[in-house]
GROMACS .gro file of C-alpha atoms in nm:
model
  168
    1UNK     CA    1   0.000   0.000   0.000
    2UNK     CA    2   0.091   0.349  -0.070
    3UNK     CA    3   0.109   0.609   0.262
    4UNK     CA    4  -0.053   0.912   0.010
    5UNK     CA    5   0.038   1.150   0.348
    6UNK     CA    6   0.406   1.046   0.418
    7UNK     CA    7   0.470   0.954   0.016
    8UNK     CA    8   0.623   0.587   0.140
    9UNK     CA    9   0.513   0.216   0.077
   10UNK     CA   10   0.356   0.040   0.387
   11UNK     CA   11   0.207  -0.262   0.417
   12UNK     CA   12  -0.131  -0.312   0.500
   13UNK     CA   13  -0.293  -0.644   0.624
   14UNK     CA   14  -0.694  -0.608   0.660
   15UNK     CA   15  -0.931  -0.816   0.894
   16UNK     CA   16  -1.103  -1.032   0.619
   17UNK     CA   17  -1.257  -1.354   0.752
   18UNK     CA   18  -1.199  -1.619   0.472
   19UNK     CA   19  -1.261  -2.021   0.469
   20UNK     CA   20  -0.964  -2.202   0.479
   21UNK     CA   21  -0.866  -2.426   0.163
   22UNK     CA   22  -1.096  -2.736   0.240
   23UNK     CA   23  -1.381  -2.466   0.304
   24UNK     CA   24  -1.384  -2.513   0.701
   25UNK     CA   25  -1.519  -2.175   0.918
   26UNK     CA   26  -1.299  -2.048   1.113
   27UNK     CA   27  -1.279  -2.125   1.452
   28UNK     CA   28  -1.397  -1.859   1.592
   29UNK     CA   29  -1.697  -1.607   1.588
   30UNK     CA   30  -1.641  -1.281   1.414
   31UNK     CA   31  -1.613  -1.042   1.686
   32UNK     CA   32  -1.364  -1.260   1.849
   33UNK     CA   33  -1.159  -1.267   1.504
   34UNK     CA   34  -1.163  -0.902   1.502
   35UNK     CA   35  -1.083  -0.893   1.878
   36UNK     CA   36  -0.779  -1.065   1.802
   37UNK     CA   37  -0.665  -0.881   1.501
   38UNK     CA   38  -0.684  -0.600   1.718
   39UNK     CA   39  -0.476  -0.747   1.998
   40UNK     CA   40  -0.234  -0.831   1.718
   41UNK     CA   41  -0.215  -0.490   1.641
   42UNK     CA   42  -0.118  -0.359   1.971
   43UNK     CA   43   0.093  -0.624   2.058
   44UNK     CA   44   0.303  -0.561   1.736
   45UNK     CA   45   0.306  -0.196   1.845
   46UNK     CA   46   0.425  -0.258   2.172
   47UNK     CA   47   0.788  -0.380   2.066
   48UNK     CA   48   1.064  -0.142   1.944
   49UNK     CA   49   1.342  -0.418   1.827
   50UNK     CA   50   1.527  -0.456   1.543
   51UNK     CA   51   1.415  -0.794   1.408
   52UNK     CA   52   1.025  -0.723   1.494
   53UNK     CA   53   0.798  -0.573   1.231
   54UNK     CA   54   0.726  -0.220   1.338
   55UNK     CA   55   0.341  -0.120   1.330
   56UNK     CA   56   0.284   0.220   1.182
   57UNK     CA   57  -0.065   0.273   1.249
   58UNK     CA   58  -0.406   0.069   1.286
   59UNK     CA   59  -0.708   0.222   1.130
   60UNK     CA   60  -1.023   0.140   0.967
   61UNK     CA   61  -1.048   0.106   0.605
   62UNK     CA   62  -1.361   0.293   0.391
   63UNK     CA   63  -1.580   0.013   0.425
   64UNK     CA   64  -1.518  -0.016   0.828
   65UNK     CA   65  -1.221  -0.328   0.804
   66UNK     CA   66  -0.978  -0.257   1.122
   67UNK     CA   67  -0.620  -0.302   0.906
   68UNK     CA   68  -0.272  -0.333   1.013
   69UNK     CA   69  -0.002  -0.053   0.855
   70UNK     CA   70   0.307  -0.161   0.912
   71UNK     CA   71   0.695  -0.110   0.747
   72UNK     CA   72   0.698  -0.248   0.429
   73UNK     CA   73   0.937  -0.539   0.363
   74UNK     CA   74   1.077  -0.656   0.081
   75UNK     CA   75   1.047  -1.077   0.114
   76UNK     CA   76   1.010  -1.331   0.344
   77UNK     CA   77   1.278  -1.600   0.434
   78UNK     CA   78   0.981  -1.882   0.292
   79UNK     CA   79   1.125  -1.703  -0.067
   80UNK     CA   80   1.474  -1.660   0.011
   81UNK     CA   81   1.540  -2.078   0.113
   82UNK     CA   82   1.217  -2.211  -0.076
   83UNK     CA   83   0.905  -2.455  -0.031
   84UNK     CA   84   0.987  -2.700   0.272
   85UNK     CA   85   0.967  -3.015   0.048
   86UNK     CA   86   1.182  -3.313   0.114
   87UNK     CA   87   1.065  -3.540  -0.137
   88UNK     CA   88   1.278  -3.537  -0.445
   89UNK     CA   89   1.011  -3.597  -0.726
   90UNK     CA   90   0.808  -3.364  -0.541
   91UNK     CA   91   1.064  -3.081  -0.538
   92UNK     CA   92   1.103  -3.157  -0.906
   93UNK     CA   93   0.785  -3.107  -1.000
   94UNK     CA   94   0.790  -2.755  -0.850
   95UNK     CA   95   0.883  -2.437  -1.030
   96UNK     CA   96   1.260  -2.396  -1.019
   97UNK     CA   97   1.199  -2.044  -0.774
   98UNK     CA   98   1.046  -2.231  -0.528
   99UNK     CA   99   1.263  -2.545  -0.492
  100UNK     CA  100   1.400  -2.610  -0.114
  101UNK     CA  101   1.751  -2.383  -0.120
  102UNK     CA  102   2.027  -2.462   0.110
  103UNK     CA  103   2.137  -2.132   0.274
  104UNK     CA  104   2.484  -2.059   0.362
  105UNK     CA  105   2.621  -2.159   0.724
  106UNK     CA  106   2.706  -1.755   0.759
  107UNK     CA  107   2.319  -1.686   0.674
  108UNK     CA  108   2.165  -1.999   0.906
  109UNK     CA  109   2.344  -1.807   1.198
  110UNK     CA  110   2.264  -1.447   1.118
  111UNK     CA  111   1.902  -1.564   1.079
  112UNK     CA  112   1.898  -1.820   1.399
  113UNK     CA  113   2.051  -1.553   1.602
  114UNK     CA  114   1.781  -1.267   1.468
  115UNK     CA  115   1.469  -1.462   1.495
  116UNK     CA  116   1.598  -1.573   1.887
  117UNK     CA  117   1.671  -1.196   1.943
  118UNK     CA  118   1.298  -1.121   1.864
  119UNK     CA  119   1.147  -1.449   2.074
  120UNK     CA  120   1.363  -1.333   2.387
  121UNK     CA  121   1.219  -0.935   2.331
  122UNK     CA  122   0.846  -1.133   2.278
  123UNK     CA  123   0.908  -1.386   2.577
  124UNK     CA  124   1.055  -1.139   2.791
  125UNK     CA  125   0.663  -0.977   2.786
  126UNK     CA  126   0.528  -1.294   2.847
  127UNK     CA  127   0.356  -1.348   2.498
  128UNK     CA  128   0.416  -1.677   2.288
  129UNK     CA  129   0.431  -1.641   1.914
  130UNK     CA  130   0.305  -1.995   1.807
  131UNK     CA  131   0.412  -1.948   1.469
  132UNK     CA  132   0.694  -1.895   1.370
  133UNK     CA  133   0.759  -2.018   0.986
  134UNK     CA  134   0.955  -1.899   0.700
  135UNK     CA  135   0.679  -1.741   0.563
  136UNK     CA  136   0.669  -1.474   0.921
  137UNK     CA  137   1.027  -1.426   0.884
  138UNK     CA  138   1.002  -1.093   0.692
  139UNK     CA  139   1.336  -0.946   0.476
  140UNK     CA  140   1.401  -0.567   0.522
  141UNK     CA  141   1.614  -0.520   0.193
  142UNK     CA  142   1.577  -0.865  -0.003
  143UNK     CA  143   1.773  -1.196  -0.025
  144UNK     CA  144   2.034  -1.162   0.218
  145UNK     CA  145   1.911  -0.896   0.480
  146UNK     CA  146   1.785  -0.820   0.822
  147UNK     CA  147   1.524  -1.054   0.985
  148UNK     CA  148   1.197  -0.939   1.134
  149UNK     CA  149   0.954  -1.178   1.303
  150UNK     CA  150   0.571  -1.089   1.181
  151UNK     CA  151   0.236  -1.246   1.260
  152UNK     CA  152   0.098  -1.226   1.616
  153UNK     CA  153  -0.228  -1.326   1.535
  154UNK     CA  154  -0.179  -1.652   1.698
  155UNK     CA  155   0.027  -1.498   1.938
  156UNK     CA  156  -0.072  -1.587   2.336
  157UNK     CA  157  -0.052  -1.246   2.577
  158UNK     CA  158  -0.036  -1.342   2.952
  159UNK     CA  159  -0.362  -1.172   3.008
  160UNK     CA  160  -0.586  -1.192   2.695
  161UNK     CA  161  -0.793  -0.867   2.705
  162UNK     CA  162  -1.123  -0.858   2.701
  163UNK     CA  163  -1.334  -0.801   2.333
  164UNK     CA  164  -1.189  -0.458   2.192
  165UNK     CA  165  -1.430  -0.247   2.155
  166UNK     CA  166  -1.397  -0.063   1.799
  167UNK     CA  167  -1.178   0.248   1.804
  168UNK     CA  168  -1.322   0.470   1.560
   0.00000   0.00000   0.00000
């Protein structure tokens, strides 16, 4: 997304409630959904570290959506190393981009060493991510760069708030 006010990309990720891919409901009611994209929202906010997304703002789209603003990244880690497919005439049969990619032993410890810096900053609140995956391992700058953990929707707080009321 475009920030029209501050002329920089963000990006944006908007409460939509969608079926998952063999058409199951979610889980959950509605409100409780959008209490917990909330939640995610100030939990994100609440961290100032280096290898966490920073949240720039959460506001409600025309048509009432709470969404997420947050830095805009160039890539996840799921892109940089590939699919996580072990079987060889599987991994042949995908598209050469996404093969399985074996990443140098220089990147494995930059990476394990920024994705523990973030889980110590989250565990030292008392919240538990509960997914952490290639895909929520954003890339600041591309192939190569800085870490930053992504995704609290999952995330456990050590005292779930009550339903958010909206903000606006």
């Amino acid at each position: 997304a475009e920030d029209t006010r501050l002329g920089r990309r963000v990006a944006a990720k908007v409460f939509a409630l969608t079926m998952d891919a063999n058409g199951a409901r979610p889980p959950f009611s509605p409100e409780e959904w959008r209490r917990r994209f909330i939640q995610e929202a100030r939990m994100l906010a609440s961290f100032d570290h280096p290898h966490i997304v920073p949240v720039v703002a959460l506001d409600a789209l025309q048509d009432g959506r709470p969404a997420i603003f947050m830095q805009a990244m160039s890539g996840s880690l799921r892109r940089e190393i590939g699919t996580d497919v072990f079987d060889p005439d599987k991994q042949a049969d995908l598209p050469e981009g996404v093969r399985p990619r074996s990443a140098t032993p220089a990147r494995t410890r930059q990476v394990l060493l920024e994705v523990l810096s973030a889980l110590m900053a989250v565990h030292g609140k008392g919240i538990v991510h509960r997914d952490v995956k290639p895909r929520n391992l954003l890339l600041a700058n591309g192939p190569g760069s800085r870490v930053k953990l992504v995704d609290f929707g999952m995330a456990k707080a050590p005292a779930e708030t009550p339903a958010a009321e909206p903000f606006w």
